[in-house]
Coordinates of C-alpha atoms in Angstrom, one line a residue:
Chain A
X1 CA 159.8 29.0 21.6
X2 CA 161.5 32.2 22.1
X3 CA 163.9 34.6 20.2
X4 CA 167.2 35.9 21.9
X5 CA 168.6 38.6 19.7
X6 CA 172.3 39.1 20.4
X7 CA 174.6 42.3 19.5
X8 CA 175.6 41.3 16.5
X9 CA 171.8 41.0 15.6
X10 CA 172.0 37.1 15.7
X11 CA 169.0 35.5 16.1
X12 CA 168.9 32.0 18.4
X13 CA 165.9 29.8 18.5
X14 CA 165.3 28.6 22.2
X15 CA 162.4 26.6 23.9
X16 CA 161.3 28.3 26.5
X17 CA 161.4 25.8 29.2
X18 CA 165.8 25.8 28.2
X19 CA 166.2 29.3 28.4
X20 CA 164.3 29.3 31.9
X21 CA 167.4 28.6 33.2
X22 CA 168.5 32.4 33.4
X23 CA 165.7 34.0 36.3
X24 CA 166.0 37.0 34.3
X25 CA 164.3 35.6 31.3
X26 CA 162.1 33.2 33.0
X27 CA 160.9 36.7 34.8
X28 CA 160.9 38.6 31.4
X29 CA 158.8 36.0 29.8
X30 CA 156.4 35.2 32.8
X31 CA 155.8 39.0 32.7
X32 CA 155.0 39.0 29.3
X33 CA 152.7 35.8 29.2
X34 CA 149.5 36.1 27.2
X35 CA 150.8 38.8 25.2
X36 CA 151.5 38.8 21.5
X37 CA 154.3 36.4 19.8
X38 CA 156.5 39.6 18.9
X39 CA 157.5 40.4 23.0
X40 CA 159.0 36.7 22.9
X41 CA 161.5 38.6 21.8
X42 CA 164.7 39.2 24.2
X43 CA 167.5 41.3 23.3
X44 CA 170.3 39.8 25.1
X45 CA 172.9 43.0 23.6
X46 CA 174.5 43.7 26.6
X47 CA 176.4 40.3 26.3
X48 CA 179.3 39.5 23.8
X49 CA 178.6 38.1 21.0
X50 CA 179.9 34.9 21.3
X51 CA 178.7 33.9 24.3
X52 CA 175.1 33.5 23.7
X53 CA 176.0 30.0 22.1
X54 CA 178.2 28.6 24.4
X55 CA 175.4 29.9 27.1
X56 CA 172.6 27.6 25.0
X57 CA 174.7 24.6 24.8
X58 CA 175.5 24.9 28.5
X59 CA 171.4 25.4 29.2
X60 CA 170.8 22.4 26.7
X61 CA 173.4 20.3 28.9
X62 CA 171.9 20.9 32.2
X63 CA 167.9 21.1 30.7
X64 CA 168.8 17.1 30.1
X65 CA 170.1 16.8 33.2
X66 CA 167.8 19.4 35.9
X67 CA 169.6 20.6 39.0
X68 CA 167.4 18.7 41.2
X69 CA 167.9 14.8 39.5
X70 CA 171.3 16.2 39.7
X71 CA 171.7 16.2 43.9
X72 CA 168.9 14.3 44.3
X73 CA 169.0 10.9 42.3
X74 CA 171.3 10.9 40.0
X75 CA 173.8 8.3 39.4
X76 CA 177.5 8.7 40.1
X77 CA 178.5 7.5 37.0
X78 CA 176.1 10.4 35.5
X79 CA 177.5 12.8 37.9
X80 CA 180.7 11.9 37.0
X81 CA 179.6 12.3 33.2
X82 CA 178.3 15.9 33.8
X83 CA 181.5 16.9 36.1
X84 CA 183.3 16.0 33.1
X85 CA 181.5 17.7 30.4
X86 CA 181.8 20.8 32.6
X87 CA 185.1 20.7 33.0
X88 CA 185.9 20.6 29.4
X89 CA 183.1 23.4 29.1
X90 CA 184.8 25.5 30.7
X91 CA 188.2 24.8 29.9
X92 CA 188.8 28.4 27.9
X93 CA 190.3 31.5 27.5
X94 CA 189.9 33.3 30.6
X95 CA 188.5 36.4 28.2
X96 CA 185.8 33.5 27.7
X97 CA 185.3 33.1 31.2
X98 CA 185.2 36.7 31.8
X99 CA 182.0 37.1 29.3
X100 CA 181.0 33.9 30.6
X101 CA 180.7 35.3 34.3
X102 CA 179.1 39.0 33.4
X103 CA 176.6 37.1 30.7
X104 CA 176.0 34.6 33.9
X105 CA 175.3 37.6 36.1
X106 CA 173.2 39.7 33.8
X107 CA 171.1 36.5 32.9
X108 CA 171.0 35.2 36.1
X109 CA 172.0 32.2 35.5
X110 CA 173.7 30.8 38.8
X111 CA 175.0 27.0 38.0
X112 CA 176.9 28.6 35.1
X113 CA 178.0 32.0 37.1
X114 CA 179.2 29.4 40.3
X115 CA 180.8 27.0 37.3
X116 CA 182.7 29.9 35.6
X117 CA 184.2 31.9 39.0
X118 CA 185.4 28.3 40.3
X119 CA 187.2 27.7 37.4
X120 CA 188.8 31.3 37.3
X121 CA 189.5 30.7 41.2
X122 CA 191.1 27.6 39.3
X123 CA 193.1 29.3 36.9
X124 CA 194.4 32.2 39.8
X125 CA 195.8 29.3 42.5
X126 CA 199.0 28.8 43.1
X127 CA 200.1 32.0 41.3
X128 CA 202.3 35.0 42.3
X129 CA 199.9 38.3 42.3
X130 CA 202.3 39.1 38.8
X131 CA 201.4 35.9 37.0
X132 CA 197.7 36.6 37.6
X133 CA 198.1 40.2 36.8
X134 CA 199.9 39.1 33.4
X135 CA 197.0 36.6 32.9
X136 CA 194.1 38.7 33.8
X137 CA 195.4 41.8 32.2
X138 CA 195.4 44.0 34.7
X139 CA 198.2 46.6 35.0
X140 CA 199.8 46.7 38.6
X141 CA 198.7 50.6 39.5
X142 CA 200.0 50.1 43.0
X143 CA 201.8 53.5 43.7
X144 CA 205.8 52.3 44.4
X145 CA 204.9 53.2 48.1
X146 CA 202.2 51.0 48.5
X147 CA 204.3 48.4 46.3
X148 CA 207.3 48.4 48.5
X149 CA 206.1 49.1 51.7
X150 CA 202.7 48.4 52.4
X151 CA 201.6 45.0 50.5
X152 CA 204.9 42.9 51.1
X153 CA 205.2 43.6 54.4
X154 CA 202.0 42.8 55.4
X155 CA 202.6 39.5 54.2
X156 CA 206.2 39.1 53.5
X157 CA 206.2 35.4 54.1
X158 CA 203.2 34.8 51.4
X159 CA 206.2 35.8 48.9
X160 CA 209.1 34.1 49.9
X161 CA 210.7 30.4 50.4
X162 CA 213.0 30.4 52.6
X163 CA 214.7 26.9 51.3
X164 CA 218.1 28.3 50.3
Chain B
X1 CA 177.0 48.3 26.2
X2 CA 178.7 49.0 23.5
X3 CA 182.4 48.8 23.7
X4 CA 182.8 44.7 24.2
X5 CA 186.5 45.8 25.2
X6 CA 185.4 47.3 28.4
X7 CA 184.0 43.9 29.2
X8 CA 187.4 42.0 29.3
X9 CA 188.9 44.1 31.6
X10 CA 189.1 42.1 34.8
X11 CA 190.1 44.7 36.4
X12 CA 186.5 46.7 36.1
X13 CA 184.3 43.4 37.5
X14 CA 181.4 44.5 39.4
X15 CA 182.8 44.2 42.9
X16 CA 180.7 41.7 43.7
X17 CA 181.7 39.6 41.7
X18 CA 185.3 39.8 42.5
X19 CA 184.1 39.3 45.9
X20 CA 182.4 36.1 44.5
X21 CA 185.6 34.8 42.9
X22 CA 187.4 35.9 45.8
X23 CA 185.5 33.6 48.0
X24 CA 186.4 30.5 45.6
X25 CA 190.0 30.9 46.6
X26 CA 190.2 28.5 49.3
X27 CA 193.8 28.7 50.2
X28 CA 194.7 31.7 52.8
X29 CA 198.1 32.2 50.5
X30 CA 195.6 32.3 47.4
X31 CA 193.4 34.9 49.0
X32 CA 196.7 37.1 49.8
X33 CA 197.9 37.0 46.5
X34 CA 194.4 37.7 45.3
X35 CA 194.5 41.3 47.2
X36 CA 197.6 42.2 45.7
X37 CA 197.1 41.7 42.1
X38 CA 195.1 45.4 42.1
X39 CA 193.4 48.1 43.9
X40 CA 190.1 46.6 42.7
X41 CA 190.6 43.3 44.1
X42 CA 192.3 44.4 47.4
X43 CA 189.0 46.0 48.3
X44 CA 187.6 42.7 48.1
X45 CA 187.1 42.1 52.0
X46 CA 189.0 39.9 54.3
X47 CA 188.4 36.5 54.5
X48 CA 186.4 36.0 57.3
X49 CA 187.4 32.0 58.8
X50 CA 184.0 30.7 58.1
X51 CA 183.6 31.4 54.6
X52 CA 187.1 29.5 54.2
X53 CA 187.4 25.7 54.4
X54 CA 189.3 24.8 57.6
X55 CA 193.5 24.8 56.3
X56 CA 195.0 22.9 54.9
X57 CA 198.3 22.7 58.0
X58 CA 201.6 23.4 57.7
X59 CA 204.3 21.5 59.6
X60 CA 205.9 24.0 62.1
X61 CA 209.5 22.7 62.2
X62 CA 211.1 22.1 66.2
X63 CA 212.9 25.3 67.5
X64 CA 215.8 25.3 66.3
X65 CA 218.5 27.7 68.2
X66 CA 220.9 28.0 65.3
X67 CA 218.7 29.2 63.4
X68 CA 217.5 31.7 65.9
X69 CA 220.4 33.0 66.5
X70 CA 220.7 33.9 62.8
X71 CA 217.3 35.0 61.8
X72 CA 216.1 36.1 65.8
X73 CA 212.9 35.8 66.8
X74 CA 211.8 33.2 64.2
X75 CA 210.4 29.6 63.6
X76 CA 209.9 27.6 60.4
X77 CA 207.1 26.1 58.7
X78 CA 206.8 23.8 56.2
X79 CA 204.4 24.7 53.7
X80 CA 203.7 20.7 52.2
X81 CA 201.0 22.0 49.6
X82 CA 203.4 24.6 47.5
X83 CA 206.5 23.0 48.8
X84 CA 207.5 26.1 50.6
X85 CA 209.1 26.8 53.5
X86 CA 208.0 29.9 55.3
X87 CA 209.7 32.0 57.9
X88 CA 206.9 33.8 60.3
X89 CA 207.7 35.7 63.8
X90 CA 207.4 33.8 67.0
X91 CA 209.1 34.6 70.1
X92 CA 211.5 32.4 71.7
X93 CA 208.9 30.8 74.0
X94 CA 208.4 27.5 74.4
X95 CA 205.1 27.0 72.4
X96 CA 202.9 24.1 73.3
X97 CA 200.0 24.1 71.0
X98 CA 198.4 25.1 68.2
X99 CA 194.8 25.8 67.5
X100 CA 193.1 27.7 64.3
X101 CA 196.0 29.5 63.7
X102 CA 197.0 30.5 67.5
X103 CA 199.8 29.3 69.0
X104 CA 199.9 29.2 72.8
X105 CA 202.9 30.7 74.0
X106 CA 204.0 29.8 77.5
X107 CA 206.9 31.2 79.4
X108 CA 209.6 28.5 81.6
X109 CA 207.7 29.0 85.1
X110 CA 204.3 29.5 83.4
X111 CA 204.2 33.1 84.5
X112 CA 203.2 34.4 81.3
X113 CA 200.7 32.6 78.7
X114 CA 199.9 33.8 75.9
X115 CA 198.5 33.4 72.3
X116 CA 200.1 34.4 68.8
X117 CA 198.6 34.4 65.5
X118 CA 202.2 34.5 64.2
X119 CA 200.7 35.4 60.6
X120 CA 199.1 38.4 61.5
X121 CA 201.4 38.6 64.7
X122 CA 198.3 39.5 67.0
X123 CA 198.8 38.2 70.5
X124 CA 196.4 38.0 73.4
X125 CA 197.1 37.9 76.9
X126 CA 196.1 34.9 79.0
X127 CA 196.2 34.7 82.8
X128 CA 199.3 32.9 84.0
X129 CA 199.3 29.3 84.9
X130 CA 200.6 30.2 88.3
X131 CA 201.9 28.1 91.3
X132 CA 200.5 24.5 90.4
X133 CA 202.7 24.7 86.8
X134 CA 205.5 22.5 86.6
X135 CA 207.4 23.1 83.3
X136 CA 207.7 19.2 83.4
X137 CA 204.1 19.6 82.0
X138 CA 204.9 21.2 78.5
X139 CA 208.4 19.8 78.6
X140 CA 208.1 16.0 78.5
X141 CA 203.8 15.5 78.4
X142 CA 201.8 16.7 75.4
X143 CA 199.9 19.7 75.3
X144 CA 196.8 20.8 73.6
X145 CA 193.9 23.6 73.3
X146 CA 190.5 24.3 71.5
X147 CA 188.7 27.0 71.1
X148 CA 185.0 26.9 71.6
X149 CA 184.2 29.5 69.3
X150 CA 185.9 31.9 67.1
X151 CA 188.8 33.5 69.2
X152 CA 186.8 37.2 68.5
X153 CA 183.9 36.0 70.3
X154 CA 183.7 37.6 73.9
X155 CA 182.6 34.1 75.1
X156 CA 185.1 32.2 73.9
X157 CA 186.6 29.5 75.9
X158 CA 189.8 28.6 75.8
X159 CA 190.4 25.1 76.9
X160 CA 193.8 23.9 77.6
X161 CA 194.7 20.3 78.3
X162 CA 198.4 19.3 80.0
X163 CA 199.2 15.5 79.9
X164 CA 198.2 13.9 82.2
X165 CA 196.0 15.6 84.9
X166 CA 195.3 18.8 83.6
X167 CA 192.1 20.3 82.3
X168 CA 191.9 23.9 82.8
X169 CA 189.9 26.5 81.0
X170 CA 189.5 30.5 80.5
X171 CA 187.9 33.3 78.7
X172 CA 189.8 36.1 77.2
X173 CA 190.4 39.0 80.3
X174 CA 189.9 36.5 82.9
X175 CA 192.5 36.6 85.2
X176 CA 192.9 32.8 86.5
X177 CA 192.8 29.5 84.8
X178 CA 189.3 27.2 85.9
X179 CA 190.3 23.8 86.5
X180 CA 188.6 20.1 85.9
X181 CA 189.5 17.5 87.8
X182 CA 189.6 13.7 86.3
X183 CA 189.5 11.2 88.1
X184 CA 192.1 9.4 86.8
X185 CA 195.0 9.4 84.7
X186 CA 193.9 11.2 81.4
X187 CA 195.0 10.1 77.3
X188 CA 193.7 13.0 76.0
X189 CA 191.2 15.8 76.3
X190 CA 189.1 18.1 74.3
X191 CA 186.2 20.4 74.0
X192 CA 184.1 20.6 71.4
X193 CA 180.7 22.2 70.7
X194 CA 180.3 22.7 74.7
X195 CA 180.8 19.3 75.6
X196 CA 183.9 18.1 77.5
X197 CA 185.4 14.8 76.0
X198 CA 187.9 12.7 78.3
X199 CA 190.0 10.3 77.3
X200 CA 191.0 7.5 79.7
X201 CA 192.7 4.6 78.8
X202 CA 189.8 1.9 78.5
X203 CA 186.7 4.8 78.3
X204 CA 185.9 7.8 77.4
X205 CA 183.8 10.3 79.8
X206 CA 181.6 13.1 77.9
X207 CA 181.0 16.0 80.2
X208 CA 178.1 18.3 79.4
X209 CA 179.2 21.9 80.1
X210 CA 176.7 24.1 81.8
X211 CA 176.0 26.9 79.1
X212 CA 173.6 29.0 81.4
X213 CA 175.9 29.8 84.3
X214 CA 178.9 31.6 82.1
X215 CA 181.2 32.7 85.4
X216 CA 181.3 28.5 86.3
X217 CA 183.3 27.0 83.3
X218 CA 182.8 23.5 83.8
X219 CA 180.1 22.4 85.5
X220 CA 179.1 18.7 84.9
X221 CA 175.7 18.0 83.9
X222 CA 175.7 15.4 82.2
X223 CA 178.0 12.7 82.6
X224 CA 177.9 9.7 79.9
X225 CA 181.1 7.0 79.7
X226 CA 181.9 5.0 76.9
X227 CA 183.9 1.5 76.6
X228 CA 186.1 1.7 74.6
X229 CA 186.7 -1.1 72.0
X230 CA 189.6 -3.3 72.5
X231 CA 191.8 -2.6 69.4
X232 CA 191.7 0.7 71.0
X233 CA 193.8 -0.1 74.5
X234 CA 197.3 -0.1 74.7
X235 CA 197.6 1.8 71.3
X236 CA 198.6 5.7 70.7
X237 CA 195.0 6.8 70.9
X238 CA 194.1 10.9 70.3
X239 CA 191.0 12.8 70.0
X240 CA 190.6 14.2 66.7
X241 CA 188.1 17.3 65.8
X242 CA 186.7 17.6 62.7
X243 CA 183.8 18.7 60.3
X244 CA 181.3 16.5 61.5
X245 CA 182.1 15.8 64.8
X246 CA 184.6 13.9 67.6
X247 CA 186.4 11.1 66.7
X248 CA 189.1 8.8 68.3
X249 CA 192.0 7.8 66.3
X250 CA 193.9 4.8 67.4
X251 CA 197.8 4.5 66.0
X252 CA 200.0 1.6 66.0
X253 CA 202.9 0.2 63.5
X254 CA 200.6 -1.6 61.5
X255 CA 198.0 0.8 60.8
X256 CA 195.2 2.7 62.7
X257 CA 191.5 2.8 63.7
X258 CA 189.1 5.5 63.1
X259 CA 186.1 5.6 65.2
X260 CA 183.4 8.5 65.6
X261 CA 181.2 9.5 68.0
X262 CA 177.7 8.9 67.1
X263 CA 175.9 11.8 69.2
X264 CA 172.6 10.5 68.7
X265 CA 173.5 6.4 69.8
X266 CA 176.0 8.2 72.4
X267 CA 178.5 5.5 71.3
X268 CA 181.7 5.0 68.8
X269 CA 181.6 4.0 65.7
X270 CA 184.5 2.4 63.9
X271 CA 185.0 4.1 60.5
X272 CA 186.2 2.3 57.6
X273 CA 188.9 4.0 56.0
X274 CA 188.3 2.6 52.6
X275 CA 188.3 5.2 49.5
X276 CA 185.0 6.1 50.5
X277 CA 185.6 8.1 53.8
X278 CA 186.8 11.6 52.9
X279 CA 188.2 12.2 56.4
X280 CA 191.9 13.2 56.4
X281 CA 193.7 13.2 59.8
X282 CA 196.6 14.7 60.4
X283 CA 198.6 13.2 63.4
X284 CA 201.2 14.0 65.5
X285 CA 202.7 11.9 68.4
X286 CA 202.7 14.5 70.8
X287 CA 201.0 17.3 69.5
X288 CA 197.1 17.7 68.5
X289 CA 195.6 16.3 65.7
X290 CA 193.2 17.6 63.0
X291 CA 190.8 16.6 60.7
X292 CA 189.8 17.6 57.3
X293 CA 187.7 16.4 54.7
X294 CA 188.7 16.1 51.6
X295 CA 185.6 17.4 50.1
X296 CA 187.1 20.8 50.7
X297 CA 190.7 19.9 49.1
X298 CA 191.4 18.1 45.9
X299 CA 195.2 17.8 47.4
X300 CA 194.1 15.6 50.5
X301 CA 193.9 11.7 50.2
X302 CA 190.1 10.8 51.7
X303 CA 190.6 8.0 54.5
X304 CA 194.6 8.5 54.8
X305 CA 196.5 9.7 57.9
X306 CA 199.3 12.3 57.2
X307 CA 201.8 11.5 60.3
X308 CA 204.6 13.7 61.8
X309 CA 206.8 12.0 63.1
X310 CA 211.0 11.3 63.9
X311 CA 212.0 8.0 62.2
X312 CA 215.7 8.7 63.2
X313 CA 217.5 11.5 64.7
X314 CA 217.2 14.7 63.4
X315 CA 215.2 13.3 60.5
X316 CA 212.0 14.7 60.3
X317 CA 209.8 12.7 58.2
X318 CA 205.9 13.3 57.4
X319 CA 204.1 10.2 56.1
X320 CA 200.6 9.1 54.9
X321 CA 199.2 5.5 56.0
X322 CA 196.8 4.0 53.9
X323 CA 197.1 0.9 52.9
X324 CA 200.8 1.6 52.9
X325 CA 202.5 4.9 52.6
X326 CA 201.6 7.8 50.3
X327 CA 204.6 8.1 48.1
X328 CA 204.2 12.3 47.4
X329 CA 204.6 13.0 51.5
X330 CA 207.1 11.2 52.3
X331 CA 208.7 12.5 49.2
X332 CA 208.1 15.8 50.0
X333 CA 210.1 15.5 53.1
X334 CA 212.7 13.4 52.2
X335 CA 213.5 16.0 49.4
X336 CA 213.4 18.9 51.5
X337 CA 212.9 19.1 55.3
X338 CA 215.7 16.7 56.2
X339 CA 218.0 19.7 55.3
X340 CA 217.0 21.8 57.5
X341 CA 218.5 19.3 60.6
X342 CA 221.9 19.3 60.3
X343 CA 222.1 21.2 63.5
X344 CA 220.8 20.0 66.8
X345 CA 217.2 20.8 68.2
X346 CA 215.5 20.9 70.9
X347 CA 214.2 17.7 71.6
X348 CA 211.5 19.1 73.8
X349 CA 209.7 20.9 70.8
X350 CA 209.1 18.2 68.0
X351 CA 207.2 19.4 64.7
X352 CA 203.5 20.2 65.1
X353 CA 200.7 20.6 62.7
X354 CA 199.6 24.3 62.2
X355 CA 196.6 25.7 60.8
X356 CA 196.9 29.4 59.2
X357 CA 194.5 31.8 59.8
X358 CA 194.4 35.1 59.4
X359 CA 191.7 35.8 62.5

């Protein structure tokens, strides 16, 4: 069993062979191995608070189901099971999936980091570069130049429908 | 860390991973989009065409001179996954093909040829088709051409194939057309991963190109023929390239036939087009088709054939066999292209399937 400590000073139980699932831990801990109980420790602070939960539920998910059954030999009807449970995992703020994607990178966890930039891919489709600025936050800091002259008319037909 | 707001701020990703969510846009109007939300994420690179699924087409509407002579140097296409209808710049050549985003652009004598990415408006000079072009060829036959690799590859061959006889190749800065000769009346031609495929009605030839000698284009090595199956005479029959390989499709009323080419048992292989095939073809009568899987797209129908073609005078209609008709093309269509023929079109220049790109 090993400890995960999150910012908030949380503490969250894991077996080890779930939270092997991030390379980053499974190299902390394989670095570590033989030492005393105490360095099976991991301070996981650099991730918002709470994600570390929705991270473990997502490891205990996939430790039942391992990525290799999963392209390998498992059933469609189990594939379709998973594919579900995903989507509906996922299916969250995009603030969520924001955390989700950094605590994915920083843990290296890439199932989860590939699940959470699909859906966010997902979320952006189909949507004016305004919409997904609104969404995501992000200010429009094109200078008025660049806004008038250089993005639209690079692609002028991306923005328009020409159906009167 | 220790401000958790800095976090949220989509615009201050690492790079890389803006890079990584960049690449799980699939559409090329996605990706645009995606580069003009903020400075960040317009220094996410390019697309290059290989780390995007093939496109998903859009129907380039017939030239129509009306609306030429309003809007100048412009043709239509029909956008059928966002129901748009996009206006791009293409001279007023007669174009004859469509391949990966190039158009082939051929003046009335065949004196000048050229290609046209008519989204990034790049164009590339071809050698002329000279003497032996009759306009008859791109006026009344159908007209097609592959690429052998990516267009930016200095060894690209374009391969360009006029009903009924012709078979001619070149490579970008070469300054005549190579020609193949069949030996009979030709259905349809194409080239795919260096091997020249020849339709005939009744067989099909498969013509190994000699890679070695690169100044010879065509230079048969091997030489296999095929039977063809008889559902597949005396029906609309088209070479179709797709993800995994050749196949023929065969088009009647009724319905149509799917076969591939097994490379390995150098013979065809008739494809059901149940639920389980994810093969998409998109068909035109006199214009090349395409293939996609529907792996790539949630939007496409696995096993179905999405058809251009005119029901009745200046009706354009698109619609999907499968079992019957796919209800969202044809009502795509019926809602919105019909309105764009009111006027009279050139008949020569029917709708054809076109594949954005932005390379």
């Amino acid at each position: 069993m090993i400890t995960l400590i999150s910012s908030d000073k949380r503490k969250f139980h894991v077996l080890e062979e779930v939270a092997n699932q991030s390379l980053t831990i499974r190299d902390v801990i394989e670095d570590r191995r033989g030492r005393r109980r105490a360095d099976r420790i991991i301070l996981v602070t650099n991730i918002n608070s709470k994600i570390p939960e929705k991270v473990i539920v997502y490891w205990l998910r996939h430790f039942l189901m391992p990525e290799e059954i999963a392209h390998a030999s498992m059933s469609h009807k189990k594939a379709e099971k998973l594919k579900k449970w995903e989507a509906k995992f996922f299916d969250t703020d995009i603030d969520t999936l924001n955390d989700l994607i950094l605590a994915a990178d920083s843990l290296d966890i890439p199932s989860l980091f590939d699940g959470a930039c699909e859906k966010v891919s997902d979320i952006l489709k189909n949507r004016s570069a305004e919409e997904v600025g609104e969404i995501s936050k992000i200010e429009n800091e094109f200078t008025h130049e660049e806004e008038e002259e250089e993005i639209p008319s690079e692609n002028a037909w991306v923005w328009r429908n020409e159906f009167a | 860390m220790d401000s958790l707001s800095e976090l949220r701020d989509w615009a201050n990703l690492p790079p890389e991973i803006v890079e990584l969510i960049s690449k799980k846009v699939k559409y090329i109007v996605d990706y645009i989009r995606f580069r003009a939300v903020c400075s960040t994420w317009r220094s996410v690179p390019c697309p290059k065409q290989h780390r995007l699924p093939p496109q998903l087409p859009w129907l380039m509407l017939p030239y129509d001179a009306s609306i030429c002579k309003e809007n100048g140097e412009t043709r239509f296409f029909y956008d059928v996954w966002e129901s748009k209808m996009r206006k791009l710049y293409v001279p007023a050549i007669t174009c004859c093909a469509s391949y990966h985003g190039w158009l082939l652009l051929v003046s009335y004598k065949g004196s000048e040829v050229s290609l046209l990415n008519p989204l990034t408006r790049s164009e590339v000079e071809l050698p002329p088709f000279d003497t032996w072009f009759d306009p008859y060829y791109i006026s009344f036959g159908k007209s097609k051409m592959t690429f052998s690799s990516d267009l930016t590859h200095p060894n690209c061959l374009i391969t360009v194939f006029l009903e009924k006889y012709w078979v001619i190749s070149c490579r970008i800065g070469d300054r005549s057309w190579k020609r193949y000769y069949p030996r009979k009346e030709l259905v349809d031609a194409t080239h795919y991963n260096g091997r020249l495929y020849l339709l005939y009605e009744g067989e099909m030839t498969i013509i190994e190109s000699n890679k070695r000698e690169e100044s010879c284009v065509l230079v048969p090595e091997l030489t296999m023929t095929i039977v063809l199956e008889p559902e597949l005479t005396a029906v609309k029959k088209r070479f179709v390239e797709g993800k995994s390989g050749v196949y023929v499709v065969g088009v009647h009323h009724e319905g149509k036939f799917l076969y591939q080419f097994q490379e390995q048992q150098l013979k065809l292989k008739k494809i059901n087009t149940d639920t389980s095939d994810s093969t998409a073809i998109f068909y035109g009568d006199n214009y090349p088709c395409l293939a996609l899987s529907s792996d790539d797209w949630d939007s496409l129908d696995g096993g179905s054939l999405y058809m251009e073609h005119k029901c009745i005078p200046n009706v354009l209609k698109l619609a999907a066999l499968k079992s019957g008709y796919n209800p969202l093309s044809v009502q795509l269509l019926d809602r919105n292209v019909t309105m764009m023929y009111e006027e009279e079109y050139d008949e020569d220049e029917p709708a054809m399937w076109f594949q954005p790109s932005l390379f």
